[in-house]
XYZ file of C-alpha atoms in Angstrom:
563
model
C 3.706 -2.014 -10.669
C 2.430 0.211 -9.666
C 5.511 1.792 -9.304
C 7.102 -1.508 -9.295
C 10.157 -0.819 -7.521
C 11.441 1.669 -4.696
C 15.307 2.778 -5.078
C 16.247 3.629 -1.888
C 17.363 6.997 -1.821
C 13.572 7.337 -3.690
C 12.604 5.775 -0.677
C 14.619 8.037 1.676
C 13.618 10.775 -0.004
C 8.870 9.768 0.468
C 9.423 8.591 3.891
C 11.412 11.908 4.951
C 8.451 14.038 2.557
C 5.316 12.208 4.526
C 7.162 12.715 7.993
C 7.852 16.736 7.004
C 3.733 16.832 5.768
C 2.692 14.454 9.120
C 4.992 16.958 11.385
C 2.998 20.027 9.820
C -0.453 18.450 9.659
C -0.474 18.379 5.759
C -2.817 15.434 4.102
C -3.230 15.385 0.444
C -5.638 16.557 -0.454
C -8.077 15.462 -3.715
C -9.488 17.056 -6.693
C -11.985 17.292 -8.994
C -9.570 15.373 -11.292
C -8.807 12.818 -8.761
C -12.067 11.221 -8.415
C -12.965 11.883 -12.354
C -9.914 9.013 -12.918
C -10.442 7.170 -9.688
C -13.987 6.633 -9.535
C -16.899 5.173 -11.584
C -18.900 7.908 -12.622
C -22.214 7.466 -14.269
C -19.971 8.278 -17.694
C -18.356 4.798 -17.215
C -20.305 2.479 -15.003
C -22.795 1.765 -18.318
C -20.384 0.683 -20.864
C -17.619 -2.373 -19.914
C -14.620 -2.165 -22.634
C -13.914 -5.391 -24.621
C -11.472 -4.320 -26.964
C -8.026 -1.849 -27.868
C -6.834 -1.725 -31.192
C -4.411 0.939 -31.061
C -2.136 2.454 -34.000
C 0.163 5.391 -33.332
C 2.914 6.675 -35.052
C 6.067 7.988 -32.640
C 8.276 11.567 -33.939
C 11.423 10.563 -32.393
C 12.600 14.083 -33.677
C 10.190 16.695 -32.489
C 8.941 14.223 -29.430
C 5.030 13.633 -30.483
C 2.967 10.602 -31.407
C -0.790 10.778 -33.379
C -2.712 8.042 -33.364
C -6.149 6.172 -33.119
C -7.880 3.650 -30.575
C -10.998 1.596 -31.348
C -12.616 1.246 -28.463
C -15.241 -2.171 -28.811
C -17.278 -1.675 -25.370
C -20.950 -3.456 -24.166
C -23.650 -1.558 -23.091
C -24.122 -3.261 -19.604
C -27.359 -1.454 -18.271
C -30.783 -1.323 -19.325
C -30.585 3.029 -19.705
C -27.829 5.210 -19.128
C -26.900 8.540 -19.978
C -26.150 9.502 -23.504
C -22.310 10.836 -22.436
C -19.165 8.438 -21.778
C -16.055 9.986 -20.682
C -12.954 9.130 -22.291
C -9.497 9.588 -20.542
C -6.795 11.667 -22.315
C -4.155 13.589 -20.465
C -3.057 16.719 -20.854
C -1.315 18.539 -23.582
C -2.608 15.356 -25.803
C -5.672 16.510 -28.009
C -8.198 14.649 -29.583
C -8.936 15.232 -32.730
C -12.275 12.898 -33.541
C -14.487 10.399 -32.237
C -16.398 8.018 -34.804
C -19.331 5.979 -33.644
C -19.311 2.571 -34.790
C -17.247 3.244 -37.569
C -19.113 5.788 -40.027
C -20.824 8.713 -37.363
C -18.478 11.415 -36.079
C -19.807 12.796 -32.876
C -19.787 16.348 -32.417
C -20.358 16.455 -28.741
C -16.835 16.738 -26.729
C -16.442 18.720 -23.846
C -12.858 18.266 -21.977
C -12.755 18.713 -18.171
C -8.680 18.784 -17.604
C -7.514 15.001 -18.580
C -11.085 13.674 -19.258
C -13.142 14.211 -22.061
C -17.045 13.420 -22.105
C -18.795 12.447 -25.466
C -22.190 12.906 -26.041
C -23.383 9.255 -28.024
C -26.272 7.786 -29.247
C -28.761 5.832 -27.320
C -28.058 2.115 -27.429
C -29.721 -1.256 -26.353
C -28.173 -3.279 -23.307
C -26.117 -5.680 -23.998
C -25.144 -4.268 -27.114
C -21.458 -4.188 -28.608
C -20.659 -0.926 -30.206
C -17.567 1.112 -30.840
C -15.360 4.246 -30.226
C -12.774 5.110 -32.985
C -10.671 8.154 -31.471
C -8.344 10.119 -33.382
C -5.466 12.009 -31.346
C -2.279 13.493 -31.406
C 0.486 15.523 -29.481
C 3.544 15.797 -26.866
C 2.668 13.097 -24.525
C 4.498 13.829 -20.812
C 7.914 12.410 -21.031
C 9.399 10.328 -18.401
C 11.616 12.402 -15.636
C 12.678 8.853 -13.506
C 11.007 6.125 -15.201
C 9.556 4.307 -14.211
C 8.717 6.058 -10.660
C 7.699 9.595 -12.303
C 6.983 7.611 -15.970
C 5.724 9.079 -19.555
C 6.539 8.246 -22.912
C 10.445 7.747 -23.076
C 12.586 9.229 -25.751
C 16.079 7.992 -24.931
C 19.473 6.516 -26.679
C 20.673 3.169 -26.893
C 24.878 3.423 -26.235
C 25.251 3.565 -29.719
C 23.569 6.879 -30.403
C 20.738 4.970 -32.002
C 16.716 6.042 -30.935
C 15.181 3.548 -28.314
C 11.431 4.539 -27.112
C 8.551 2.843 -24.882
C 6.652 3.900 -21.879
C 5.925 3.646 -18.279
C 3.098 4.530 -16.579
C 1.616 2.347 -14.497
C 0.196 4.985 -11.324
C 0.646 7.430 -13.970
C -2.045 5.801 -16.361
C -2.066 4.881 -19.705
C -3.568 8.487 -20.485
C -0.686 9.841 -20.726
C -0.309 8.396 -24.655
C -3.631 6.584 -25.688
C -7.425 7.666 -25.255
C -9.185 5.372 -23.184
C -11.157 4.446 -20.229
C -8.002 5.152 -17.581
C -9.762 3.282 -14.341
C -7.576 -0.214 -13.362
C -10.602 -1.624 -12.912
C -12.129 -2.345 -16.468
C -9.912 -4.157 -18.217
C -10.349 -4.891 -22.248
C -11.952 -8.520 -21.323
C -10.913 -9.987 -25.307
C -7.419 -8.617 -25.299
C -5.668 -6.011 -26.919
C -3.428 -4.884 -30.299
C -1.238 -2.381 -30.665
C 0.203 -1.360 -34.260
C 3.233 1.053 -34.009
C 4.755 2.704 -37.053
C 8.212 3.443 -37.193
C 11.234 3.612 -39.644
C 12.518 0.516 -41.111
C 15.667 0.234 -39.295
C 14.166 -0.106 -36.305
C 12.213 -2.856 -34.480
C 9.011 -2.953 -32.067
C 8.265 -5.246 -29.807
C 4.974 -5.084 -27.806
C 2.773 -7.483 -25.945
C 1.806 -10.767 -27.214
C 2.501 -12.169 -30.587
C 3.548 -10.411 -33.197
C 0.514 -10.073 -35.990
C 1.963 -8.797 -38.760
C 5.502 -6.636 -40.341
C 4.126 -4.629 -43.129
C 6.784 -2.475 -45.307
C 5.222 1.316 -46.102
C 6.157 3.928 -48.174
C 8.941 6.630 -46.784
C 11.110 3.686 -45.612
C 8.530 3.135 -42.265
C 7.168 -0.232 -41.408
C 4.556 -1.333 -39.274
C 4.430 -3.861 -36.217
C 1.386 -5.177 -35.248
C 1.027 -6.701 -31.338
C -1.630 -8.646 -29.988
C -2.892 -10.571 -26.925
C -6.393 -12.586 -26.509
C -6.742 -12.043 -22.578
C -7.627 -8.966 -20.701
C -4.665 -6.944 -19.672
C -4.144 -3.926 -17.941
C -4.116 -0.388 -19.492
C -0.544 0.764 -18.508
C 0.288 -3.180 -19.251
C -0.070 -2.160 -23.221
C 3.359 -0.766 -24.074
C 5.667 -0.444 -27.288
C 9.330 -1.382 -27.234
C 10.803 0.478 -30.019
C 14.818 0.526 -31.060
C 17.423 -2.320 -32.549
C 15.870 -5.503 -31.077
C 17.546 -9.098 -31.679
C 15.748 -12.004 -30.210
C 16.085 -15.248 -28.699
C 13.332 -17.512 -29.197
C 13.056 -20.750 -27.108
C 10.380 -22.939 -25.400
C 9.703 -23.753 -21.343
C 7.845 -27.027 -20.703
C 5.445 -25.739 -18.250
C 2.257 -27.029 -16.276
C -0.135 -25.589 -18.941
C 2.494 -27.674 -21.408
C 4.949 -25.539 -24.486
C 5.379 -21.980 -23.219
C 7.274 -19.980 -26.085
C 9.630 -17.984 -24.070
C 11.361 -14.789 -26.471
C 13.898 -12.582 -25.181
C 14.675 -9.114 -26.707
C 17.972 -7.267 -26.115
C 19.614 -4.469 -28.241
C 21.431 -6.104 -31.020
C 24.855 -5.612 -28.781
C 23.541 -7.328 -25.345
C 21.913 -10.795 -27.268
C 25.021 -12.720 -25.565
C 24.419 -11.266 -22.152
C 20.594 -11.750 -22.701
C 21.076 -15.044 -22.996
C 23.634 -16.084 -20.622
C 22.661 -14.272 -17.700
C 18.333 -13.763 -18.495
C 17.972 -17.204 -20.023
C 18.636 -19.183 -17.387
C 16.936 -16.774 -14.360
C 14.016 -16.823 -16.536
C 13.922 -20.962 -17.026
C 14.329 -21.251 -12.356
C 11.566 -17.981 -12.521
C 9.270 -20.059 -14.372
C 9.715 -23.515 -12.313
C 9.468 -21.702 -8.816
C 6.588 -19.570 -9.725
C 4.273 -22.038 -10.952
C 5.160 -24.393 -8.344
C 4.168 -21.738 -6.009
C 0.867 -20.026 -7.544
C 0.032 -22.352 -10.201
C 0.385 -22.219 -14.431
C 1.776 -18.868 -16.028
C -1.367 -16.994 -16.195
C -0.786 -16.368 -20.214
C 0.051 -19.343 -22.577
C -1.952 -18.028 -25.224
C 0.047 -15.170 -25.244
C 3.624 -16.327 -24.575
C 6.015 -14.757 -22.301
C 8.536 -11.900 -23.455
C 11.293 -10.462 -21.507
C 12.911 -7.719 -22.914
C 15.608 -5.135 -22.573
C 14.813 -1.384 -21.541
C 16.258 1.694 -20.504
C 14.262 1.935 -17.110
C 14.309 -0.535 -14.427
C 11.819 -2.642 -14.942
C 8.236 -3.073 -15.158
C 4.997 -5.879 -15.118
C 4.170 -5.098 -18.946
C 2.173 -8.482 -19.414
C 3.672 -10.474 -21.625
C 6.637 -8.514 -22.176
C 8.428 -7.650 -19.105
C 10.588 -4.576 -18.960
C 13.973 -5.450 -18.065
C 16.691 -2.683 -16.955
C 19.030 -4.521 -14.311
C 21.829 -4.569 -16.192
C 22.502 -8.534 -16.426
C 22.988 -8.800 -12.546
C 22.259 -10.538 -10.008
C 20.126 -8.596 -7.058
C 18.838 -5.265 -7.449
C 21.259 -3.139 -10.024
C 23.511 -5.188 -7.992
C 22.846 -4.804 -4.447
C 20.568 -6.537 -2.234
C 17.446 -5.552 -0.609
C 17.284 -7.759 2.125
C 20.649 -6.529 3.444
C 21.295 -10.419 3.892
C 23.723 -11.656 0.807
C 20.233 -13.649 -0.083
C 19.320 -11.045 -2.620
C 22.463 -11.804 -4.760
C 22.050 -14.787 -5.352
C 19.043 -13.908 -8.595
C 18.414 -11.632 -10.675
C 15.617 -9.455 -8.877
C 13.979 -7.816 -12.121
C 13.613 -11.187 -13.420
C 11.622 -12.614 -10.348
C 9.819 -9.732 -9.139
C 8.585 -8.290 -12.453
C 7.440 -11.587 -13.391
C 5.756 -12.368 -10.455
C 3.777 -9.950 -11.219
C 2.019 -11.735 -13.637
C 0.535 -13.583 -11.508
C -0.361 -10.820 -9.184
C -1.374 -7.597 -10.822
C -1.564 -8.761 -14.298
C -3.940 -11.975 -13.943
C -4.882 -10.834 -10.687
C -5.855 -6.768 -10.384
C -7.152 -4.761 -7.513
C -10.064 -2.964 -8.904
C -8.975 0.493 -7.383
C -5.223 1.360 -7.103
C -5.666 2.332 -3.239
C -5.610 -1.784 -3.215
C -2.173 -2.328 -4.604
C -0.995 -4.471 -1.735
C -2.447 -7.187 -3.640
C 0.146 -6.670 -6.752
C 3.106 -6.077 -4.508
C 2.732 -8.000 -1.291
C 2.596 -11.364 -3.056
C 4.700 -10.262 -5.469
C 7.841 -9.142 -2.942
C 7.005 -12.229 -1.016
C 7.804 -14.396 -4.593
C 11.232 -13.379 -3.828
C 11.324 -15.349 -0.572
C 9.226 -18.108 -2.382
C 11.731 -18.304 -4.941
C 14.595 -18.249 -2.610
C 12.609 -21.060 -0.575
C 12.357 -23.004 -3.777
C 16.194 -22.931 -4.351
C 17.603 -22.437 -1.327
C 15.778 -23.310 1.618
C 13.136 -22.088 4.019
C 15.691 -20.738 6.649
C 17.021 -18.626 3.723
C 13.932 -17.401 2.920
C 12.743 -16.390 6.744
C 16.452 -14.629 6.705
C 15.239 -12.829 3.543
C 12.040 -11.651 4.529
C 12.980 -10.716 8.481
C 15.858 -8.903 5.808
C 13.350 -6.749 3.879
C 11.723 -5.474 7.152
C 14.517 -2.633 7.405
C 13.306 -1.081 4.166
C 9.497 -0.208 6.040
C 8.475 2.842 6.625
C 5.290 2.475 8.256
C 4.244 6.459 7.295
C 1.047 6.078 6.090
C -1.733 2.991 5.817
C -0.925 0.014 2.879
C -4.489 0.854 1.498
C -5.074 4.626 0.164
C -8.135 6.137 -0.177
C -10.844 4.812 -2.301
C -12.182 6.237 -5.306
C -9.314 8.995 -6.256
C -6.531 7.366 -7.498
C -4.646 7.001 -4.748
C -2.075 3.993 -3.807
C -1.174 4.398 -0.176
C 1.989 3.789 1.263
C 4.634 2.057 -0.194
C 4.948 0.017 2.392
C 2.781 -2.589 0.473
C 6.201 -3.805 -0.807
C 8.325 -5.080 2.667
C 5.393 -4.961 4.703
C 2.896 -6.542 3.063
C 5.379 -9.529 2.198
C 5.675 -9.778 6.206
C 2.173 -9.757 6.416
C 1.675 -12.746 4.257
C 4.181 -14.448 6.608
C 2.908 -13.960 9.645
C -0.439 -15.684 8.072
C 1.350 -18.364 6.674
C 2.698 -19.340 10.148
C 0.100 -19.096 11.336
C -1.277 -21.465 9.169
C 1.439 -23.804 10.026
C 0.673 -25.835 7.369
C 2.927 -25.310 4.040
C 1.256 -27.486 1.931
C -2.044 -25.840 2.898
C -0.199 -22.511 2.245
C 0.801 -23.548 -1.158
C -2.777 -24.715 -1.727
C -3.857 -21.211 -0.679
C -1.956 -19.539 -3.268
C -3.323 -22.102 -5.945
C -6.582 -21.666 -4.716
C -5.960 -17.962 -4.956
C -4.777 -17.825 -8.600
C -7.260 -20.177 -10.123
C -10.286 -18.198 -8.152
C -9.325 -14.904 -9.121
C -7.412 -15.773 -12.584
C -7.900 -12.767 -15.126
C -9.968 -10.977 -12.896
C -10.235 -7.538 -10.988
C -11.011 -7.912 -7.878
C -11.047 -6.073 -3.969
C -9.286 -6.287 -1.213
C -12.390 -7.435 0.878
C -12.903 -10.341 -1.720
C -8.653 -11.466 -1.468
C -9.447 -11.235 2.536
C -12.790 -13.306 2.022
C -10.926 -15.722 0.526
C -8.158 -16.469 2.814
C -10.558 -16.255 5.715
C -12.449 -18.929 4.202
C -10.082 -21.214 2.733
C -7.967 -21.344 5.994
C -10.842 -21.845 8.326
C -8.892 -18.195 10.445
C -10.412 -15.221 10.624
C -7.554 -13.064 9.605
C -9.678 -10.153 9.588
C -8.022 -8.163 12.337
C -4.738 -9.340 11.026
C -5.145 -7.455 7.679
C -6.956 -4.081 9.485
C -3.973 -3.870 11.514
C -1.062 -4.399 8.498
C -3.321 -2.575 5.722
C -5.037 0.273 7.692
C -2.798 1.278 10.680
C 0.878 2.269 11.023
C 1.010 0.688 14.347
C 2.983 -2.207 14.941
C 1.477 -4.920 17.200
C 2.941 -5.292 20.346
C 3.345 -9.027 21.940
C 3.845 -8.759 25.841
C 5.161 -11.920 27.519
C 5.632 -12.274 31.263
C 6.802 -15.400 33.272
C 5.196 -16.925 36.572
C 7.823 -16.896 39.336
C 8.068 -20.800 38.766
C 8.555 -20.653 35.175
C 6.036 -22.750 34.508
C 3.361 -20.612 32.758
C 3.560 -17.934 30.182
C 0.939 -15.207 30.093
C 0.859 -12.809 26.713
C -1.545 -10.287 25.636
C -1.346 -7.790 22.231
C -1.021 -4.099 22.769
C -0.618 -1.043 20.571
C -3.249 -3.022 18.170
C -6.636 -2.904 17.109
C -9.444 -3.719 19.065
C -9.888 -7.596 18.682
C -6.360 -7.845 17.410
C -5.584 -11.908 17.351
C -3.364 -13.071 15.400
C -2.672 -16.530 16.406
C 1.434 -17.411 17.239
C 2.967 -20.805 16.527
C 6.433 -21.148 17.288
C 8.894 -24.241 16.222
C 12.675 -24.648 16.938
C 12.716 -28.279 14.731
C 12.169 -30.430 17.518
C 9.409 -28.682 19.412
C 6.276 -26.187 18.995
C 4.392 -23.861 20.921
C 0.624 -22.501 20.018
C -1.746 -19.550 21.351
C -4.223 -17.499 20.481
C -3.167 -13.907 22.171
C -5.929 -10.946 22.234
C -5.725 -7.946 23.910
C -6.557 -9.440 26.960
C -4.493 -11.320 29.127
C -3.729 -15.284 29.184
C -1.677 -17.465 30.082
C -0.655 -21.061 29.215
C 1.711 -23.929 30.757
C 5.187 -23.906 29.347
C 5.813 -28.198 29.060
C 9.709 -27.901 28.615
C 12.842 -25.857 28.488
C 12.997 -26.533 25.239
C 9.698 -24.548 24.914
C 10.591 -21.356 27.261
C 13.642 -20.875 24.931
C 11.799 -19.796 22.286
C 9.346 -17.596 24.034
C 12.112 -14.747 23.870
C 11.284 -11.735 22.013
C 14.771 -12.318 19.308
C 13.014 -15.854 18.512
C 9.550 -14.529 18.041
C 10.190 -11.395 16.057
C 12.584 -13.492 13.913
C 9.127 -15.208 12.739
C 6.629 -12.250 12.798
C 6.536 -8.678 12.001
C 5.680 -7.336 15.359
C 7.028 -5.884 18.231
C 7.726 -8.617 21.413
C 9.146 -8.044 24.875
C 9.041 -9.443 28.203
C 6.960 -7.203 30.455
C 6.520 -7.506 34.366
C 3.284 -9.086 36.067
C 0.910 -6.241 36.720
């Protein structure tokens, strides 16, 4: 997530904003800030976390939280400098830092939305901890969950209903800690929200403990045991009613819970029950067990969209099918599920088990994730519906700017790591041309990489290896350029031999091309150079046509004459 999904008048709106900056010659350009919360600085390379425990206390009234996080970290090398920094966005203060409990550091200096502590000297492989106290107006969401904050909205009853989004955004924006996707808290996570008594709060996880207080609060206290993302950790807070029940999975029980407002439990569990139950079977036939057993999996209602929250997915479609309704695909395909309920929960698979170290690497949350969708449809509906599907998405690329952003300053690249990434993955799997290798691929992916951060380079590694390809040009020309491959086919007079060559490409471009029409199949290797190969039937020089070929991979294709 990223932003997990694009409306399309948002969409509209960035494509038209990067064409105006291209036109006048504007790049972004980075700050000071940018590489303080995209990079690893010498303030956070020495200490890996381990451990949240965070307790904050919302004012639905006047629009401010205070809280603490103890941050349990490990000294990981042998000397390091006696300052960590500490992410907290701006307006939100800190108010104290305690070391290990009982030593209040004095030593804070803030530079904009980080703050650097001066700490004690400690022994490698140590586990100490941070205990930060904080309060203030945290930035409320404008759009959630595209421009997200802390959100302070109404259920249709007048009632209060908070939580957050801020995945892009960071998890900054509300809590103290170390705001880089990279380092994730490797023993899990709690989060203990106090609120009034009427109210409920659902978070991530299990549910610890429901204390009463005094001044008719109560307090709710979340947990998970595996790592999880920063902007992952996220309170639900308003008049929750669940539905619990149980999914008989690969990893065995899975207790499934699904939280609506008090008046949408019917329409929680007529229309999410049963998208969840074909989610889950699809899914893990595709990529392998749910990624989080131990921790159960939550879906549950919010005012925004949607988003990954692991555990506890943020749902906002509205209890309908497609995408609020319509389809993205432009097919009829995408009405036939619930989008939210697929693509959010794909996503724990990719981007919650599976993270890119630095955001400029989010293809690897939302490629595979947008291609679940056509794996799901596959699943249900057949593998002509899901090529339909996927050729369908291809009219919501923008191809404005590279897939992969620019290391080290927080930046995600183009949202093109959506529609164009899923293509991408096609075009590799037929190349494959082998679907039960391709499943085993996205196995072998999952179980490799499960609960870990990881690089594009290693994801790449991976499928180069596993597949016996080198896909290496393949992914430079999808994740680094804008340019879409050109195929050029020409005939001999005697129609007996094909010749083909890739232009508008990167050097070495050579992607390999397998074409079937159920009866027959063609293979070559094109480069940038020409060849040429014998064309065996009619059957065969039917589907060398440039409608047939594009209808299988994202490129451009058209019949050229001989030089």
């Amino acid at each position: 997530m990223k932003k997990t999904f694009i409306l399309l008048i948002a969409v509209a709106f960035c494509v038209s904003q990067c064409k105006a900056q291209l036109l006048s010659g504007k790049k972004r350009t980075f700050t000071h800030a940018d590489t303080l919360r995209g990079s690893v600085g010498p303030d956070r390379i020495w200490w890996d976390v381990q451990r949240y425990d965070i307790t904050f206390q919302p004012n639905y009234a006047t629009k401010t939280i205070e809280g603490n996080n103890k941050i349990t970290y490990k000294v990981v090398t042998q000397n390091h400098p006696n300052i960590m920094q500490i992410d907290l966005q701006e307006p939100m203060q800190i108010d104290s830092i305690y070391f290990n409990g009982t030593q209040k550091l004095t030593g804070i200096q803030r530079d904009n939305n980080a703050f650097f502590v001066s700490v004690p000297q400690q022994k490698i492989n140590s586990n100490n901890t941070l205990t930060i106290y904080y309060h203030g107006t945290p930035r409320e969401a404008v759009h959630a969950p595209w421009d997200g904050g802390f959100i302070w909205t109404k259920d249709s009853l007048g009632r209060p209903w908070m939580t957050v989004a801020c995945q892009g955004l960071g998890a900054s924006v509300w809590y103290p800690c170390k705001d880089y996707q990279g380092d994730e808290p490797d023993l899990g996570a709690s989060l203990t929200t106090l609120v009034a008594d009427t109210l409920t709060v659902v978070s991530n996880g299990r549910l610890v403990a429901r204390k009463k207080l005094p001044h008719h609060l109560a307090s709710y206290k979340w947990a998970v045991k595996n790592p999880i993302n920063n902007y992952d950790i996220i309170p639900y807070i308003g008049k929750y009613k669940s539905i619990d029940t149980t999914y008989n999975g690969l990893k065995g029980k899975l207790s499934v819970t699904l939280w609506a407002l008090d008046y949408d439990l019917k329409r929680m569990r007529s229309h999410c029950e049963p998208e969840i139950f074909k989610m889950l079977k699809a899914l893990e036939y595709w990529y392998g067990p749910y990624p989080f057993y131990e921790d159960g999996y939550q879906l549950v209602e919010a005012s925004h969209l949607g988003m990954e929250h692991q555990s506890a997915i943020a749902y906002g479609n509205h209890f309908k099918n497609g995408y609020l309704g319509r389809d993205l695909s432009h097919t009829g395909i995408g009405l036939k599920f619930d989008f939210i309920v697929v693509h959010e929960s794909g996503h724990e698979w990719f981007g919650n088990s599976i993270t890119s170290k630095d955001i400029a690497d989010m293809w690897i949350h939302e490629s595979f994730t947008n291609y679940c969708e056509s794996l799901f449809v596959e699943y249900y509906w057949g593998k002509k519906e899901a090529q339909d599907y996927v050729y369908g998405i291809r009219q919501n690329i923008a191809n404005d700017k590279p897939i992969i952003g620019q290391y080290g300053v927080n930046d995600e690249g183009s949202e093109d790591m959506y529609y164009k990434g899923a293509n991408m993955i096609n075009n590799i799997r037929h190349a494959i041309n082998n679907d039960k290798a391709f499943r085993g691929l996205l196995h072998g992916i999952c179980k490799t990489f499960y609960h870990q951060t990881v690089t594009s380079k290693q994801i790449e590694d991976y499928i180069n290896h596993f597949t016996g390809i080198d896909f290496s040009r393949v992914f430079q020309q999808y994740l680094t350029t804008t340019q879409i491959p050109v195929l050029e086919l020409y005939f001999s007079e005697d129609n007996q031999t094909i010749h083909y060559r890739y232009t508008n490409c990167v050097a070495g471009f050579n992607m390999p091309i397998i074409l079937h029409d159920g009866n027959n199949e063609f293979k070559c290797n094109p480069s940038t150079q020409w060849q040429s190969k014998i064309v065996k039937t009619a059957s065969i020089a039917n589907m060398l046509n440039p409608i047939f070929i594009e209808g299988q991979y994202y490129l451009s294709c058209k019949m050229v004459h001989e030089n």
